[in-house]
Coordinates of C-alpha atoms and ligand atoms in Angstrom, one line a residue:
X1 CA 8.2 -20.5 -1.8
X2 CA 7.2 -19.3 1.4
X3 CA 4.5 -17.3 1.4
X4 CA 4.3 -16.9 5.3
X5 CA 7.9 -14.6 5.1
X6 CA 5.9 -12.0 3.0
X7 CA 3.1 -9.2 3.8
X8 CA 0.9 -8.0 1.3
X9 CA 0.4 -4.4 1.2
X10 CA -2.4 -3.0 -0.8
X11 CA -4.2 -0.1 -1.4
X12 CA -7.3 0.7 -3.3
X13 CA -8.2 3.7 -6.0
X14 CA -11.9 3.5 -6.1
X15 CA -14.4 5.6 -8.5
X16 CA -18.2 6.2 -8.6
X17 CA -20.3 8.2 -10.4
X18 CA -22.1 10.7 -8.5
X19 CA -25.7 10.6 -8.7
X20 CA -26.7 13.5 -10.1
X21 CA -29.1 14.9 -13.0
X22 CA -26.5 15.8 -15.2
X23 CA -23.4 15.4 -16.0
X24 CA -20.2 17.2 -14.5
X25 CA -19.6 20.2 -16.8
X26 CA -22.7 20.7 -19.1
X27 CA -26.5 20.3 -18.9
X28 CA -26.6 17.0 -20.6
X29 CA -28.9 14.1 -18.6
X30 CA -27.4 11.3 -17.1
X31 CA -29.3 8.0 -18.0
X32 CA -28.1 4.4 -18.1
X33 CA -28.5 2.5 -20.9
X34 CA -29.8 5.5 -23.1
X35 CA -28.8 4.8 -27.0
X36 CA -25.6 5.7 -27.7
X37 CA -24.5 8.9 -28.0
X38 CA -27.8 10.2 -27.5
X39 CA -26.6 12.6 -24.4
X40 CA -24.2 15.0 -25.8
X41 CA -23.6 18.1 -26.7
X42 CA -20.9 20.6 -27.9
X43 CA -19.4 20.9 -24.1
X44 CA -18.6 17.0 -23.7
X45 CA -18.0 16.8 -27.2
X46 CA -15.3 19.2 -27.0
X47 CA -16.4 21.6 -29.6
X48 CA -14.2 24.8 -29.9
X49 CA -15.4 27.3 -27.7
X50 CA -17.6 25.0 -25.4
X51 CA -17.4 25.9 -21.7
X52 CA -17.4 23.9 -18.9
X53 CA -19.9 25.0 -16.1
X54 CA -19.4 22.9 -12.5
X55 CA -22.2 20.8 -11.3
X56 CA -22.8 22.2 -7.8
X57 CA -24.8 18.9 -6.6
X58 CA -21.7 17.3 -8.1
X59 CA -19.1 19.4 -5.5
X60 CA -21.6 19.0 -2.5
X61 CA -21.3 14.6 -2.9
X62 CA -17.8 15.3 -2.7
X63 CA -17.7 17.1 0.4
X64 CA -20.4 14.6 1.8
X65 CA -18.0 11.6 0.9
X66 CA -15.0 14.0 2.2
X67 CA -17.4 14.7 5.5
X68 CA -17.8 10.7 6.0
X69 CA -14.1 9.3 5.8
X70 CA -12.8 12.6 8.1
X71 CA -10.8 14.1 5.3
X72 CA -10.2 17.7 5.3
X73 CA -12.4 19.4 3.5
X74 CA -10.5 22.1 1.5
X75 CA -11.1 26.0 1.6
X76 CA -9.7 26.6 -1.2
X77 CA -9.8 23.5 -4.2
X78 CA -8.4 23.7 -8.0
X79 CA -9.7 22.1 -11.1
X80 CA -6.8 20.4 -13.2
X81 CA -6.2 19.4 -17.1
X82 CA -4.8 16.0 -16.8
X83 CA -3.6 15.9 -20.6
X84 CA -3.4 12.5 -22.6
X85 CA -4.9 11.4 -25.7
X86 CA -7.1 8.5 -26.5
X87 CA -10.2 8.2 -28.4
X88 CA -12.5 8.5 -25.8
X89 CA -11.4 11.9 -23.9
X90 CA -12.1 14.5 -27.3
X91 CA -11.0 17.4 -25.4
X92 CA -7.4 15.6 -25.2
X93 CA -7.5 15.9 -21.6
X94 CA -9.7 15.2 -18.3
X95 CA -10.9 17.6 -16.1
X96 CA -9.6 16.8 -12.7
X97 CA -8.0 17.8 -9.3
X98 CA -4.3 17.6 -8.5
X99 CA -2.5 19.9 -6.4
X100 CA -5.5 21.3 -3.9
X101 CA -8.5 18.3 -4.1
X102 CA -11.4 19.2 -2.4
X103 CA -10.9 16.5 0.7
X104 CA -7.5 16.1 2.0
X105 CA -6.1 13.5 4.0
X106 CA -9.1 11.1 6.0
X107 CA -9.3 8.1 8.2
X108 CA -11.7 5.1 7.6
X109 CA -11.4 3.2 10.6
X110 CA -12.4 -0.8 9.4
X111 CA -13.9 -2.7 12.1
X112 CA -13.2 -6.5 12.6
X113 CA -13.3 -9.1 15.5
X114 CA -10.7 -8.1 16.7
X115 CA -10.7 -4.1 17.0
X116 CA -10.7 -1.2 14.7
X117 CA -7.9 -1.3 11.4
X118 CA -7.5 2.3 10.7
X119 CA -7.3 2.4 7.2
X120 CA -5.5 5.7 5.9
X121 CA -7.4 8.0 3.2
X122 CA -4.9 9.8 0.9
X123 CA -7.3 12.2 -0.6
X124 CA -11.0 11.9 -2.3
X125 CA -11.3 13.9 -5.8
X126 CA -14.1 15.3 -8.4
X127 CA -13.4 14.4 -11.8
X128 CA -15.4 13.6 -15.3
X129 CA -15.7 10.4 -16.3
X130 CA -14.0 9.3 -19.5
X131 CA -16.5 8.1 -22.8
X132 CA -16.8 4.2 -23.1
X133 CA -15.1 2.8 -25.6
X134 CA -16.1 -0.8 -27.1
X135 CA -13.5 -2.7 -28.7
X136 CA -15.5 -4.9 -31.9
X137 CA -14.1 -8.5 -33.2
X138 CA -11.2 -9.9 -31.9
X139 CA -11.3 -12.8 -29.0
X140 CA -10.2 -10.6 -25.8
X141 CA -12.4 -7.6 -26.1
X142 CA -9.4 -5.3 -26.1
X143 CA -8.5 -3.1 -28.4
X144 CA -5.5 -5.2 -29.3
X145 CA -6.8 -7.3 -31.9
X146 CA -9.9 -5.6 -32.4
X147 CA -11.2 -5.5 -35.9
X148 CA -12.6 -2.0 -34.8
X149 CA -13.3 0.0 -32.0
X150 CA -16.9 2.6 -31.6
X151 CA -16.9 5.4 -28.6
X152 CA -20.0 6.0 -26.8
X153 CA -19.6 10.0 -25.6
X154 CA -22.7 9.1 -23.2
X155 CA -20.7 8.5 -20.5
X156 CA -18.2 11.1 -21.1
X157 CA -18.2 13.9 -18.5
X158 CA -19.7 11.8 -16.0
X159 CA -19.1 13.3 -12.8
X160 CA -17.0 10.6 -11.0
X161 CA -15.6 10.9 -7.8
X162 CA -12.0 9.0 -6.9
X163 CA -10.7 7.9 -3.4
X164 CA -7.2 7.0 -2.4
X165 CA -6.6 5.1 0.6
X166 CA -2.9 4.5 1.2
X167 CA -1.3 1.1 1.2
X168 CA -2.7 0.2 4.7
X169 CA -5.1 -3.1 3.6
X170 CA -2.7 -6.3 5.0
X171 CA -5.0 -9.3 3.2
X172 CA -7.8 -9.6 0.1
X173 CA -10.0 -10.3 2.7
X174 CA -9.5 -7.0 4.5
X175 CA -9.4 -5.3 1.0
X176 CA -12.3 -6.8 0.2
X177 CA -14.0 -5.6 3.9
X178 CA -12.8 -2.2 3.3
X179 CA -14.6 -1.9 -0.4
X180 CA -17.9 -3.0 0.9
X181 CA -18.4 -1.1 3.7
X182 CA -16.8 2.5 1.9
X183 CA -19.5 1.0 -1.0
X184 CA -22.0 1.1 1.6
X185 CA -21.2 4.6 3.4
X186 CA -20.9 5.9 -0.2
X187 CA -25.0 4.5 -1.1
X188 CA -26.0 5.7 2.1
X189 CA -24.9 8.9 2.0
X190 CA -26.8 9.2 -1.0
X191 CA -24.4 10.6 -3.7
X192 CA -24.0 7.3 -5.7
X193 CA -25.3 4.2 -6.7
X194 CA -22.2 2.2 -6.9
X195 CA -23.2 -0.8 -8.6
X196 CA -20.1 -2.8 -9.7
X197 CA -22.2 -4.6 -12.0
X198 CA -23.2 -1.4 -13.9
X199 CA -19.8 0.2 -13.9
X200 CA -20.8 3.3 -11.4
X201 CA -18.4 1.8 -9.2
X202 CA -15.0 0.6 -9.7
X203 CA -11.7 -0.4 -8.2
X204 CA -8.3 -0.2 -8.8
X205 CA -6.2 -2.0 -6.9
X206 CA -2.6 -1.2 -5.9
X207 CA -0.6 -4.7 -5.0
X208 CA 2.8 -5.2 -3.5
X209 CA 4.4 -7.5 -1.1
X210 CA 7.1 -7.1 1.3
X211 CA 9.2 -9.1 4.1
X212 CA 7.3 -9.0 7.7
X213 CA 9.4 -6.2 9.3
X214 CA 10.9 -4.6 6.4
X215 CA 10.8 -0.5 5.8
X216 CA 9.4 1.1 3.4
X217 CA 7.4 -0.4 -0.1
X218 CA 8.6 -2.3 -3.2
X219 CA 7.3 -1.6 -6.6
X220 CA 3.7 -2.1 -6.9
X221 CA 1.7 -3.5 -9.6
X222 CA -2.0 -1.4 -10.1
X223 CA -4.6 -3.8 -11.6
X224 CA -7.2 -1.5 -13.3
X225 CA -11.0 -1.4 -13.5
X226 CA -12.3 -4.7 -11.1
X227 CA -15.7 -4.6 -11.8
X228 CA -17.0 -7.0 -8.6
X229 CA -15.7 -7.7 -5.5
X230 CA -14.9 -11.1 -5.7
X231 CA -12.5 -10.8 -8.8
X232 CA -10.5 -8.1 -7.0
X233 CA -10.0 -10.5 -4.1
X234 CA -8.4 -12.9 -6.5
X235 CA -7.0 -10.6 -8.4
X236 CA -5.0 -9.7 -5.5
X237 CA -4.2 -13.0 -4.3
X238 CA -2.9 -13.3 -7.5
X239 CA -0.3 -10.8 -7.4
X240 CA 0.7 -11.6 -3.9
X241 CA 1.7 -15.2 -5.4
X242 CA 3.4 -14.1 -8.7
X243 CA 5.1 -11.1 -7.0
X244 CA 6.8 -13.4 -4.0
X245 CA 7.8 -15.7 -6.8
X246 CA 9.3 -12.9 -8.7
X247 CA 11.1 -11.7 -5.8
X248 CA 12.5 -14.9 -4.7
X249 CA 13.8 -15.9 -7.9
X250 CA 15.4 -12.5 -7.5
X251 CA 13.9 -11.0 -10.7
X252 CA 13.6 -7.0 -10.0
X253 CA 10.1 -6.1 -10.6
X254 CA 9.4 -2.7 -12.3
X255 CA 6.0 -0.5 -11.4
X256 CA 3.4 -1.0 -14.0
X257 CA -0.4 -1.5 -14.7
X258 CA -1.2 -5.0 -15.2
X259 CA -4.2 -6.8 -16.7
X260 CA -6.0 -10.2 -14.4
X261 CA -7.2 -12.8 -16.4
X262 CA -9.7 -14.8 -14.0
X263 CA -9.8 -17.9 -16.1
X264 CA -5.7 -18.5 -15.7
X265 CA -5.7 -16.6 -12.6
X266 CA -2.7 -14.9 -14.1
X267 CA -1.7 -11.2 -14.3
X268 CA -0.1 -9.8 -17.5
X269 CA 1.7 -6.7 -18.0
X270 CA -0.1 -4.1 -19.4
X271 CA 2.0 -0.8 -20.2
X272 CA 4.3 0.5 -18.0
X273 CA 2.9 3.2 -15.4
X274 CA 3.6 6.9 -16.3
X275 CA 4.9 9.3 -14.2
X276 CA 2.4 11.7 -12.9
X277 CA 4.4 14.6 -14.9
X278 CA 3.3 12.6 -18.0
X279 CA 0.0 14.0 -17.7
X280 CA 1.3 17.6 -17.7
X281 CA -1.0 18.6 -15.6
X282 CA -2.0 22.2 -14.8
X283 CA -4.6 24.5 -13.7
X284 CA -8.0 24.2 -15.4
X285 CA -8.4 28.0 -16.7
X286 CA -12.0 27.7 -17.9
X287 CA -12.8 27.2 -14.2
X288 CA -12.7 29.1 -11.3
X289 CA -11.2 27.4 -7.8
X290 CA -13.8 26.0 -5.5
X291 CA -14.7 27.6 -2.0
X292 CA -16.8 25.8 -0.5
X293 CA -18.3 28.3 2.6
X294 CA -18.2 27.0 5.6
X295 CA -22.0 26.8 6.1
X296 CA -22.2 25.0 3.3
X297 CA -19.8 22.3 5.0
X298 CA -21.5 22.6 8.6
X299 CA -25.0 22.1 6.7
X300 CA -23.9 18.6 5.0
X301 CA -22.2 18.0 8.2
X302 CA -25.0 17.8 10.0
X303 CA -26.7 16.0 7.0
X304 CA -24.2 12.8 7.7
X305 CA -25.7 10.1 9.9
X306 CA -24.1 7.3 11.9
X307 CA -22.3 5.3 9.0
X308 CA -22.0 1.8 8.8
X309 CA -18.8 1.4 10.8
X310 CA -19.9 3.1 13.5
X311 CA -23.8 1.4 13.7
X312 CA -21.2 -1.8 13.6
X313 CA -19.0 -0.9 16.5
X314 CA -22.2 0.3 18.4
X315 CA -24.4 -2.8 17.9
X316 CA -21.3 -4.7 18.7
X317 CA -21.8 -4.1 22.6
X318 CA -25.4 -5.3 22.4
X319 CA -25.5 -8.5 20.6
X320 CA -21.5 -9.2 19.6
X321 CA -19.6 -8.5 16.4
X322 CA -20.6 -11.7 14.3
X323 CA -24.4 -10.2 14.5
X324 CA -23.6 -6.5 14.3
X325 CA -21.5 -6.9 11.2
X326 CA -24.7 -9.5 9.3
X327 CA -27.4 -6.4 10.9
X328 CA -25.5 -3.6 9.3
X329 CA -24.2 -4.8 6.0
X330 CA -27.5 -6.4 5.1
X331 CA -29.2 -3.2 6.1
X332 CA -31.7 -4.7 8.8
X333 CA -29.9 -2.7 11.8
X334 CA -32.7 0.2 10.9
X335 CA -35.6 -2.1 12.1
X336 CA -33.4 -3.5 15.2
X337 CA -33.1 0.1 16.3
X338 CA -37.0 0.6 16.0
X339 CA -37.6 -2.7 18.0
X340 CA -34.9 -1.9 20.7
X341 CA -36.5 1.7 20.8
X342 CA -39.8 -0.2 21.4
X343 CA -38.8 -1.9 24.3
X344 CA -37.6 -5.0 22.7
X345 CA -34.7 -7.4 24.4
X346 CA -32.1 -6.7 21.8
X347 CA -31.0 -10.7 21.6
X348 CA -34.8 -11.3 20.6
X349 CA -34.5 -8.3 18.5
X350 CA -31.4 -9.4 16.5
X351 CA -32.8 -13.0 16.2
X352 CA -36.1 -11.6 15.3
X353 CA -34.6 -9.7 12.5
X354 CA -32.0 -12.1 11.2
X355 CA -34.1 -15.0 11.1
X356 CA -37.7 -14.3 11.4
X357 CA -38.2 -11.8 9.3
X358 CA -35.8 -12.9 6.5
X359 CA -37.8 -16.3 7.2
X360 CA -41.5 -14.6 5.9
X361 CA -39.8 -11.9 3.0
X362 CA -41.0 -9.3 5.1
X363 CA -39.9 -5.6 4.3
X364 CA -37.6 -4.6 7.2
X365 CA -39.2 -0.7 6.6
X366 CA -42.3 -1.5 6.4
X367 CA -42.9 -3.3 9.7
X368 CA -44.6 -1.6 12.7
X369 CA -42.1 -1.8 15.1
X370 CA -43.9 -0.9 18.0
X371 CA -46.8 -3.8 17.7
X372 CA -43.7 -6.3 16.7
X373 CA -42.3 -5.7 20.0
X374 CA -45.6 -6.7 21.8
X375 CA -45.2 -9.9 20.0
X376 CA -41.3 -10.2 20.6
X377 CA -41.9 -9.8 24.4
X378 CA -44.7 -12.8 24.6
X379 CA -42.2 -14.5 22.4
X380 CA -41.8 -17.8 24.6
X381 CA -45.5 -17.9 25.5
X382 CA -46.4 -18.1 22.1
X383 CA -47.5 -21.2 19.9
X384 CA -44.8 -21.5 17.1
X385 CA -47.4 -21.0 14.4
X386 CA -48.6 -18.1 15.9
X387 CA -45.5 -16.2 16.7
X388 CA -44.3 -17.1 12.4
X389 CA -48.2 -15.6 11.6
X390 CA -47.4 -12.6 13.4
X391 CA -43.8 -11.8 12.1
X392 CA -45.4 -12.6 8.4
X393 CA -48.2 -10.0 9.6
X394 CA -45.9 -7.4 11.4
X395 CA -45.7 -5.0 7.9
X396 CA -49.5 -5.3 7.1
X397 CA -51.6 -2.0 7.2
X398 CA -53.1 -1.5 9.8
X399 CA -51.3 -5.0 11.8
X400 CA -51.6 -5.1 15.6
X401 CA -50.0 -7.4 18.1
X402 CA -53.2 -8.2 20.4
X403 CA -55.0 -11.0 18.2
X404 CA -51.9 -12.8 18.3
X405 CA -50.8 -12.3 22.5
X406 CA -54.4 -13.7 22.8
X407 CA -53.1 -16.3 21.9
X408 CA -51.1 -17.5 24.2
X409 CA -50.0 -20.9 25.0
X410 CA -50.0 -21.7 28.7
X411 CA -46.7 -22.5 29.9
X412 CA -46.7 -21.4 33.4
X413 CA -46.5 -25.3 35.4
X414 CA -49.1 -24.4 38.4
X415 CA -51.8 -24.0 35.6
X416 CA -50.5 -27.1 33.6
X417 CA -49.9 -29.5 36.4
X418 CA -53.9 -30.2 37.5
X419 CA -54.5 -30.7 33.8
X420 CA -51.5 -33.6 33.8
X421 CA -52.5 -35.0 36.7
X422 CA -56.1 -35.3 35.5
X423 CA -54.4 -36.9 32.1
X424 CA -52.7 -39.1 33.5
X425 CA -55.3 -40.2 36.2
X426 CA -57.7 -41.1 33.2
X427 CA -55.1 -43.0 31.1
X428 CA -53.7 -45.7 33.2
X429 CA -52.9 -48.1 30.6
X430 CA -50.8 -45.8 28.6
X431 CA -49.1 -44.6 31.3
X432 CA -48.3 -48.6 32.2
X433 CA -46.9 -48.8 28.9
X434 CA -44.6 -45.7 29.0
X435 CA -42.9 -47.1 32.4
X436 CA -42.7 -50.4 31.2
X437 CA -40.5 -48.7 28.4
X438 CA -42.2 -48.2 25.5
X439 CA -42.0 -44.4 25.4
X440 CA -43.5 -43.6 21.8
X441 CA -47.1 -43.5 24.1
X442 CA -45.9 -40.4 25.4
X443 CA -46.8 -38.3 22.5
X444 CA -50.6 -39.6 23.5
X445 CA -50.9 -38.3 26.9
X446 CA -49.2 -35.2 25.2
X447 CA -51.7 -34.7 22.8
X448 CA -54.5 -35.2 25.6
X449 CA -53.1 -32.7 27.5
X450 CA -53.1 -30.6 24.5
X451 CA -57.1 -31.3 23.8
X452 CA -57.8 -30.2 27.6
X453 CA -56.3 -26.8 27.1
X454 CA -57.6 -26.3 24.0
X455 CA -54.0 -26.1 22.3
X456 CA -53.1 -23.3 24.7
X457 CA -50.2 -25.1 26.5
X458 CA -46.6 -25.3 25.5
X459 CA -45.8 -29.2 23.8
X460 CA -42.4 -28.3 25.3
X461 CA -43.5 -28.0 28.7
X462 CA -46.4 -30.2 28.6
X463 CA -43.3 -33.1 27.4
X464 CA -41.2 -32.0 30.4
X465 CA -43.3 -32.3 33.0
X466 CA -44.9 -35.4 31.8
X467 CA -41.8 -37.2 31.9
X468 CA -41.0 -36.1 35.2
X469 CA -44.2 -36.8 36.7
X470 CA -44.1 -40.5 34.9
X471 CA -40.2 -40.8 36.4
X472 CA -41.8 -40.4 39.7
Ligands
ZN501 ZN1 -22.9 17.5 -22.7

């Protein structure tokens, strides 16, 4: 099998709940990990003659997440039934969008070493979440097998937003890139949480593979619900190797859903995909279309910040793409803007933040930036100890840089060199025994010089230019 022949193609279908008070279409609070079925009520219970009633805050995330990957942000968008049945949708269908979602086509442009990958947004939807459904006895947690299965309605009509890139992600790695940093510009726009671990954010992934240069896609295979980043990567390595296999041994593989088992590292069939006309889908007529006014738009517009990709792409130019990428995704760039802004070199800066601060569990928000800077500056005149005391120090109340630049060490040479020369006048034996070889004395006349300035001057220029002066 040769792998190298083939190109993956992937694309991603990515949910998260929406943070909001309540959920999509009734006034019941959202809380996680409240006893079951203790947040419902006749509207996501489905009880006859319940009425949905949209969650504005709910519409406005949308348009925010719409706003951040470029999509068109509709005039004009439409609620759909998307009808199936299964024991943890009671109404017998979801409320969704189909035909006219409120953001349209978008860009997210991915950046790596190498450039921006402009990875293609299909459309970004509103939606209710479906109730949770836990599947009792049994060894696979499925419902095949189960001995019974118990529907927690808490969940159900979650607000949940979905996002479709198109097939555009060439590797696990980039898919992998791309669902971080979307995870990331979703938390900080603030309409989401999207914490794998706790389900409010989940991926499916669409796999297929093709030959380098060849038109148009093969079938795909859609593995459902990864709940962490890693298992997605493998997931999709995965189907990568059992699709080329397929393919070569000329089997023709048919679209479907299919299940990845991480301890074989195997994907199984799971049912075969419906058609979208399966779902019958049509207008929601409890609900009226959605219009969002342009001020409304223009508001949260303005509301956006720089996003993560960008901050990348601008950092990039200062310190280089290796250190731009760890500043951003680790959410320190904030505090290596406020020390740049101070004045601060933005090497130091960088280093400062990456290492330093990490070094003495410092809270990136909490340090004063503009006393840090002081310290940053007198960086290389500074005793070691007393540069790590002042980075521990820099998020104290009330912390200023001057008791620290007070102490300075001395490393400017025309101040050190009488001192050396007086060292070295006083200690002629040692300095016999250093230039007959024996170089371990240095560390004396090092320490002596040391004693004379009171600990002031730089060991590491006090050793230079005692070796020097010794050569001589
Ligand atoms: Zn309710």
């Amino acid at each position: 099998m040769a792998q190298s022949e083939w190109e993956l193609v992937v694309g991603l279908e990515v949910h998260a709940h929406l943070k909001t008070r309540t959920k999509m279409f009734c006034r019941c609070e959202l809380e996680y990990g409240a006893g079951e079925n203790t947040r419902t009520c006749p509207v996501c219970l489905a009880h006859p003659g319940a009425l949905p009633v949209l969650n504005a805050l709910a519409i406005e995330h949308t348009i925010r997440l719409g706003l951040a990957l470029d999509c068109e942000i509709a005039s004009h968008a439409v609620f759909a039934r998307k009808n199936y049945f299964y024991p943890d949708l009671p109404k017998g269908y979801q409320i969704s969008q189909y035909e006219d979602p409120l953001c349209g086509r978008g860009r997210f442009a991915l950046p790596t070493a190498a450039g921006d990958r402009e990875i293609g947004i299909v459309r970004a939807h509103l939606e209710e979440d479906a109730a949770k459904t836990v599947h009792a006895g049994g060894a696979t947690g499925r419902s095949v097998g189960a001995d019974y299965s118990l529907v927690d309605f808490n969940r159900g009509g979650t607000p949940l937003l979905e996002i479709v890139s198109e097939p555009d992600l060439r590797s696990a790695d980039e898919a992998m890139w791309f669902l971080r940093l979307l995870r990331q510009t979703i938390v900080e726009i603030g309409i989401s949480d999207a914490e794998m671990e706790k389900g409010t954010l989940r991926a499916d992934v669409n796999v297929s593979v093709r030959r380098h240069g060849e038109e148009g896609y093969r079938p795909r295979w859609e593995i459902k619900n990864m709940n962490s980043f890693t298992c997605s990567g493998r997931a999709i390595g995965a189907a990568f190797r059992q699709q080329i296999a397929a393919h070569e041994a000329g089997e023709t593989l048919a679209q479907s859903t299919y299940d990845y088992d991480a301890d074989t590292d195997r994907l199984t069939a799971h049912r075969s995909k419906e058609e979208a006309d399966d779902y019958r889908y049509f207008p929601e007529p409890d609900l009226v279309p959605v219009e969002p006014p342009a001020e409304l738009v223009e508001r949260l517009r303005g509301e956006i910040g720089e996003r993560p990709a960008e901050r990348i792409r601008r950092l990039e130019a200062a310190v280089g793409f290796e250190q731009a990428l760890e500043l951003v995704t680790t959410g320190r760039d904030g505090l290596y803007d406020r020390l740049v802004a101070a004045g601060a070199d933005v090497r130091t800066a960088a280093n400062a933040v990456m290492n330093a601060i990490v070094t003495a569990a410092v809270d990136p928000a909490a340090v004063n930036a503009d006393e840090l800077a002081l310290v940053l500056a007198a960086r290389d005149k500074l005793p070691r100890d007393v540069y790590a005391e002042a980075v521990a120090r820099s998020a104290d109340p009330g912390f200023e840089a001057a008791p620290f630049l007070e102490q300075t060490s001395v490393s400017d040479e025309s101040a050190l060199d009488p001192v050396i020369e007086s060292v070295i006048a006083a200690n002629p034996e040692q300095v016999a025994t250093y230039r007959g070889g024996k170089e371990g004395v240095l560390g004396y006349l090092v320490g002596q010089v040391m004693r004379e300035t009171q600990g002031k001057a730089d060991p590491k220029v006090v050793n230079r230019l005692l070796r020097e002066k010794l050569r001589g």
